[in-house]
Coordinates of C-alpha atoms in Angstrom, one line a residue:
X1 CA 94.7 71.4 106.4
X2 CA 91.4 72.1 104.8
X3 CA 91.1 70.0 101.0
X4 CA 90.9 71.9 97.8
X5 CA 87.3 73.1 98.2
X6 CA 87.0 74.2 101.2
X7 CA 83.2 75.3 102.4
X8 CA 82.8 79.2 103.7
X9 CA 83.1 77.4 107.6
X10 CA 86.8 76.9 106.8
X11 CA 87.6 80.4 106.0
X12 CA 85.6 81.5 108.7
X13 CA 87.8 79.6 111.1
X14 CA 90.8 80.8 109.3
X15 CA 89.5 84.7 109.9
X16 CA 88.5 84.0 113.4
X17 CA 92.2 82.6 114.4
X18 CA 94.4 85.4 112.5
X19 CA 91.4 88.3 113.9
X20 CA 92.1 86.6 117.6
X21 CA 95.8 87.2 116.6
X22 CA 97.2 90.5 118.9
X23 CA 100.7 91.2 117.6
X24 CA 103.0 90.2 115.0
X25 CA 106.5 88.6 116.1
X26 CA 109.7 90.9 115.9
X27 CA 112.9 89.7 114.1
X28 CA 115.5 89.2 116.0
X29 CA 117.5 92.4 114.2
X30 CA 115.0 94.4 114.6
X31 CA 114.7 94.2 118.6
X32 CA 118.3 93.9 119.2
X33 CA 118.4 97.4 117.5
X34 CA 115.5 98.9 119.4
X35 CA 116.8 97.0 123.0
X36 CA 120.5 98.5 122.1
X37 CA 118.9 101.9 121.5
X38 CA 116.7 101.9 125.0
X39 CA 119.9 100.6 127.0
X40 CA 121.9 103.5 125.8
X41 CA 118.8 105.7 126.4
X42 CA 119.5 106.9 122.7
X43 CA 115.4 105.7 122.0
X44 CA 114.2 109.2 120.5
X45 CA 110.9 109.6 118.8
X46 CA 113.3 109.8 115.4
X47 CA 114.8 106.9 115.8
X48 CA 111.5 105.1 117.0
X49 CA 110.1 106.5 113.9
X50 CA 113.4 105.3 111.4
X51 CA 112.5 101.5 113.0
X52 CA 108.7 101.7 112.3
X53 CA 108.9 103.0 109.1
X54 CA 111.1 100.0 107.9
X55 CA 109.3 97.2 109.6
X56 CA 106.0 96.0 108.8
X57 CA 105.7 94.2 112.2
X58 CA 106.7 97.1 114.1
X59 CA 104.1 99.5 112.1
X60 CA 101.6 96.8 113.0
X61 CA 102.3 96.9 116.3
X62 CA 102.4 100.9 116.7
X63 CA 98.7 100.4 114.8
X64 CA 97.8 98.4 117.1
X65 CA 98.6 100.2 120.2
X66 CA 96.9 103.4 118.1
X67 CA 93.4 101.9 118.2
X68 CA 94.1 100.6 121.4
X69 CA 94.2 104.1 122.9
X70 CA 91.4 105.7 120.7
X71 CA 94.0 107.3 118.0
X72 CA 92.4 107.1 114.8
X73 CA 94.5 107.8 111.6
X74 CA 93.4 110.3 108.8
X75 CA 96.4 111.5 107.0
X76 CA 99.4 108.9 106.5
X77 CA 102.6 111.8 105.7
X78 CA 101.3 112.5 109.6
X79 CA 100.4 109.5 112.0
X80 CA 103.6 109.3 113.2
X81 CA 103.7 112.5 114.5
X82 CA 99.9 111.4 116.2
X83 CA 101.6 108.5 117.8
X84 CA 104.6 110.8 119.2
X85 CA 101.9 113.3 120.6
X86 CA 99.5 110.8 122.5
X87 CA 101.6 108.0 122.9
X88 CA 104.6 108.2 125.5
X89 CA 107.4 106.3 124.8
X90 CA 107.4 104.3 127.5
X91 CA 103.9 103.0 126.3
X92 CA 105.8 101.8 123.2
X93 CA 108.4 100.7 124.9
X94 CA 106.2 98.8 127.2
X95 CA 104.5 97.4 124.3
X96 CA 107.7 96.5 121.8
X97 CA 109.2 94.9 125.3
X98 CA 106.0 92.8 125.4
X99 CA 106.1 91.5 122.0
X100 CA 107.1 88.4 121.0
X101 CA 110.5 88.3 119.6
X102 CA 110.5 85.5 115.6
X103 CA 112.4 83.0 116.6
X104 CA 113.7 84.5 120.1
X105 CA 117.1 86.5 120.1
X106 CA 119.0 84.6 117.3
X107 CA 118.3 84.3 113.8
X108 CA 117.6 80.9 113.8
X109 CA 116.5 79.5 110.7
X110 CA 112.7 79.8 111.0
X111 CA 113.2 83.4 110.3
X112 CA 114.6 83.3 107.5
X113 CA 111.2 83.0 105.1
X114 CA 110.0 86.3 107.6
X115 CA 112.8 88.6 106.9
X116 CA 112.8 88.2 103.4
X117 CA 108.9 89.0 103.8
X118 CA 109.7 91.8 105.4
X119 CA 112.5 93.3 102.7
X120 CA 110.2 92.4 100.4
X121 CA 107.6 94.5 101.7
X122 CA 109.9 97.4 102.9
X123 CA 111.5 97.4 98.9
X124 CA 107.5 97.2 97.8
X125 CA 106.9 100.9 100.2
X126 CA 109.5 102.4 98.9
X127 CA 109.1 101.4 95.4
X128 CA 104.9 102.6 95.6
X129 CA 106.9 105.7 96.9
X130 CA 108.7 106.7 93.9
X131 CA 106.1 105.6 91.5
X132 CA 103.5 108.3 92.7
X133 CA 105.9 110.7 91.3
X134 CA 105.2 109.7 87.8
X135 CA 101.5 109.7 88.6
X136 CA 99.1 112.2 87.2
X137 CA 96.6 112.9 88.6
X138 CA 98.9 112.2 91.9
X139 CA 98.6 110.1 94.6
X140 CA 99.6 110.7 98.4
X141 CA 103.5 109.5 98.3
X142 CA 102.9 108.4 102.3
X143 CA 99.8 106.4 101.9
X144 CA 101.5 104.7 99.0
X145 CA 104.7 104.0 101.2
X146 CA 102.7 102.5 104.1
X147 CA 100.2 100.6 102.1
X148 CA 103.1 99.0 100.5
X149 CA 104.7 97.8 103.5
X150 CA 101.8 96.5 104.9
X151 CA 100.3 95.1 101.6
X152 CA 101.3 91.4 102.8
X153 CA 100.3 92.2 106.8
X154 CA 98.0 89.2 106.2
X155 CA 101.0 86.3 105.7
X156 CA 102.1 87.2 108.6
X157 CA 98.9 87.1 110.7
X158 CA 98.6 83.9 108.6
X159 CA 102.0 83.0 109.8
X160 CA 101.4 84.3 113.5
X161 CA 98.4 82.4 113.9
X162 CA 98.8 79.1 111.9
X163 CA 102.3 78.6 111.4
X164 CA 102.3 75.0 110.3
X165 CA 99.8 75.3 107.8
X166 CA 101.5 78.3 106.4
X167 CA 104.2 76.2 105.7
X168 CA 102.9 73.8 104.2
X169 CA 101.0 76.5 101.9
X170 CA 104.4 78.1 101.5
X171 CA 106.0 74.8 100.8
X172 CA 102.9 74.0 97.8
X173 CA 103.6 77.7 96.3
X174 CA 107.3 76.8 96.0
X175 CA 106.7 72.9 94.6
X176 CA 104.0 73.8 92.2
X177 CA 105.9 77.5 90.7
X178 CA 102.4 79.4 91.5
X179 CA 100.9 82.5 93.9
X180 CA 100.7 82.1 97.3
X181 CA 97.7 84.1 97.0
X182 CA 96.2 80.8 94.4
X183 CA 97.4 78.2 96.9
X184 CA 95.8 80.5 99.7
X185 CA 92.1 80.5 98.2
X186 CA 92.2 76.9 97.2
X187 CA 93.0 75.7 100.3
X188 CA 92.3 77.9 102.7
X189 CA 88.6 79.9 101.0
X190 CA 90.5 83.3 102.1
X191 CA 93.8 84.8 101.2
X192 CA 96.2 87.3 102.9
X193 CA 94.2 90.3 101.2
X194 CA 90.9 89.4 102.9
X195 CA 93.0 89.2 106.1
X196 CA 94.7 92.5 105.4
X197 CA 91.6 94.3 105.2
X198 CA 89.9 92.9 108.2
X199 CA 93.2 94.1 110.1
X200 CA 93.2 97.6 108.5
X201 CA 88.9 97.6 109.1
X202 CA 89.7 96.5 112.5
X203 CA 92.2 99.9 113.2
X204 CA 90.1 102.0 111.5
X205 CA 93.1 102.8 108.9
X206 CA 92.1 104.9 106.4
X207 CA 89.8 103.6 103.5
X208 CA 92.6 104.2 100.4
X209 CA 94.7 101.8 102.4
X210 CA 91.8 99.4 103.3
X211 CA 91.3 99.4 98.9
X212 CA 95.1 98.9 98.7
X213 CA 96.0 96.1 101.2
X214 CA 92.4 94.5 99.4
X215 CA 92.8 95.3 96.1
X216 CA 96.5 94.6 95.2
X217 CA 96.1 91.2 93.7
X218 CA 92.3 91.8 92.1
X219 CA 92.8 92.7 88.2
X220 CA 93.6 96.4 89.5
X221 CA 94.1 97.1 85.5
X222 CA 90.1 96.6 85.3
X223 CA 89.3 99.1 87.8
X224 CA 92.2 101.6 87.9
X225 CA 90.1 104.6 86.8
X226 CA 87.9 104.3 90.2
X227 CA 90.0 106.9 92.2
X228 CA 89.5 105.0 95.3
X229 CA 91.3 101.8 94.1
X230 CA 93.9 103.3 92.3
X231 CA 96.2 103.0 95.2
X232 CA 96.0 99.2 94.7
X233 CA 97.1 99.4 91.4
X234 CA 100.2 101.3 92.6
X235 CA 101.3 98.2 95.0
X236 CA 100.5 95.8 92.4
X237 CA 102.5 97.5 90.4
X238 CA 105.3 98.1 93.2
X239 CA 105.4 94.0 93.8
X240 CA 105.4 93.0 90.7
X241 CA 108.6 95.6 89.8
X242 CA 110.3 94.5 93.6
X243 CA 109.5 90.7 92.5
X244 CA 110.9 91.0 89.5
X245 CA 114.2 92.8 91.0
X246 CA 114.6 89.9 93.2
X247 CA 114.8 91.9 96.6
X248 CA 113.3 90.0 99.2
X249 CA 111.1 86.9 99.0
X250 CA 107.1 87.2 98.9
X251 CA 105.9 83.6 98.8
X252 CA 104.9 83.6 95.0
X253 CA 106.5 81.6 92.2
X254 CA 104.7 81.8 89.5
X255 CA 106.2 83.3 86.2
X256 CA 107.7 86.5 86.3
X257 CA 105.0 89.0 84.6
X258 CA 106.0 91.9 83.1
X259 CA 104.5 95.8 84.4
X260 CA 103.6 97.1 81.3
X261 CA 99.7 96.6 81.4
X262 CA 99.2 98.1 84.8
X263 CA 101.5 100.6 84.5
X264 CA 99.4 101.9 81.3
X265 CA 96.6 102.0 83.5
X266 CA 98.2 104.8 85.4
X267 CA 99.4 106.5 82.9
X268 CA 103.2 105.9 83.5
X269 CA 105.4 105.0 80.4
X270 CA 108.2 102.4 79.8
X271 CA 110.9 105.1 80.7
X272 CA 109.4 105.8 84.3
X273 CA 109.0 102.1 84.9
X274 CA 112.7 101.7 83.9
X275 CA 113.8 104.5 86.1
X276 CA 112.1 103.1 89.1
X277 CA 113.7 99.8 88.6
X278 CA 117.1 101.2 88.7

């Protein structure tokens, strides 16, 4: 692993392996359910859309197979309903089928780290969800929900590409009580929002999710009023209030913080916070 100052040729490399990265592993859970529904020919584009909506891996993948046939996504409450009309579902099925599966077809013990990722990020989604409805002036409740559950997409291209070293950058986070995002930059020269956006650059998502996936761990408070970025304050704002619930894991230690200084930037008051906690 690269020391603690890495030079900008490290972090290229590191960008280089996750971009050459082509899919995201599926848990275990989450392909049994989608095999179980195929086999019993149950696989309707409302169920496909119910599994994609609460993975992050599984929206990646769908992503993926969007640019991959052209499809490019403008408005977030509809893209599913773009994949369902220009995607066949044997196309995703081909393409799920294809996939590698986290661990293979039992939760072994390597997983573990990865679904907590992914509850933390699902909780994070919905939690951006119900904080836009405090929001004046508002902010798209389906942009919020799917930058939220892809606002750590780069740990696991990090994780998909360079699995030993995330460990070990896991493994540091834990020992020393700090961000994975900190441990990330001083060892690596990038972090998992760098990666995000190249990802979300590379599908041609829409730019309010390219500023939230980027954006989420930057001192959002400081640049809030910019309408463009205030997305990113929402998922800060979402992770710090699903962090400090304890649902899921995310890979940072560091101090509980409370959500009071963001959540003056947008306008929302102790009583909303509180009411999205519950």
């Amino acid at each position: 692993m690269p020391g603690q100052n890495p030079d900008n040729s490290a972090a290229r490399r590191v960008e280089l392996a996750v971009g050459q990265c082509e899919s995201i592993s599926i848990l275990p859970a989450v392909a049994a359910r989608f095999l179980t529904q195929l086999g019993r020919m149950e696989l309707t584009p409302a169920s496909l859309a119910e599994l994609v909506e609460a993975d992050p891996a599984m929206t990646a993948l769908v992503l993926r197979l969007c640019h991959d046939k052209g499809i490019i996504i403008k408005q977030c409450d509809t893209w599913l309903l773009q994949v369902m009309e220009n995607i066949s579902l044997r196309e995703i099925r081909d393409a799920v089928l294809s996939a590698k599966i986290c661990g293979g077809l039992t939760d072994a013990a390597e997983t573990d780290f990865r679904k907590e990722l992914s509850r933390h990020s699902l909780a994070s989604a919905c939690c951006a969800k119900l904080l836009t409805k405090f929001i004046s002036p508002p902010i798209d409740d389906d942009t919020a929900y799917l930058t939220g559950l892809l606002h750590d997409i780069g740990k696991f291209l990090l994780d998909e590409a360079m699995p030993k070293s995330f460990d070990t950058l896991l493994e540091q986070a834990r020992a020393d009580k700090t961000s994975f995002y900190k441990v990330e930059q001083a060892n690596l020269g990038v972090d998992h929002t760098i990666l995000a956006k190249r990802f979300a650059q590379k599908l041609r998502l829409p730019s309010d999710i390219i500023l939230g996936l980027w954006l989420h761990h930057s001192h959002t408070g400081a640049i809030s009023q910019m309408p463009q970025a205030r997305i990113a304050a929402v998922v800060e704002l979402a992770d710090i209030i699903v962090r400090r619930a304890g649902i899921g894991e995310s890979g940072s230690y560091e101090e509980q913080i409370t959500p009071d200084a963001i959540a003056g930037t947008l306008g929302l008051t102790a009583d909303q916070i509180r009411q999205v906690e519950q």
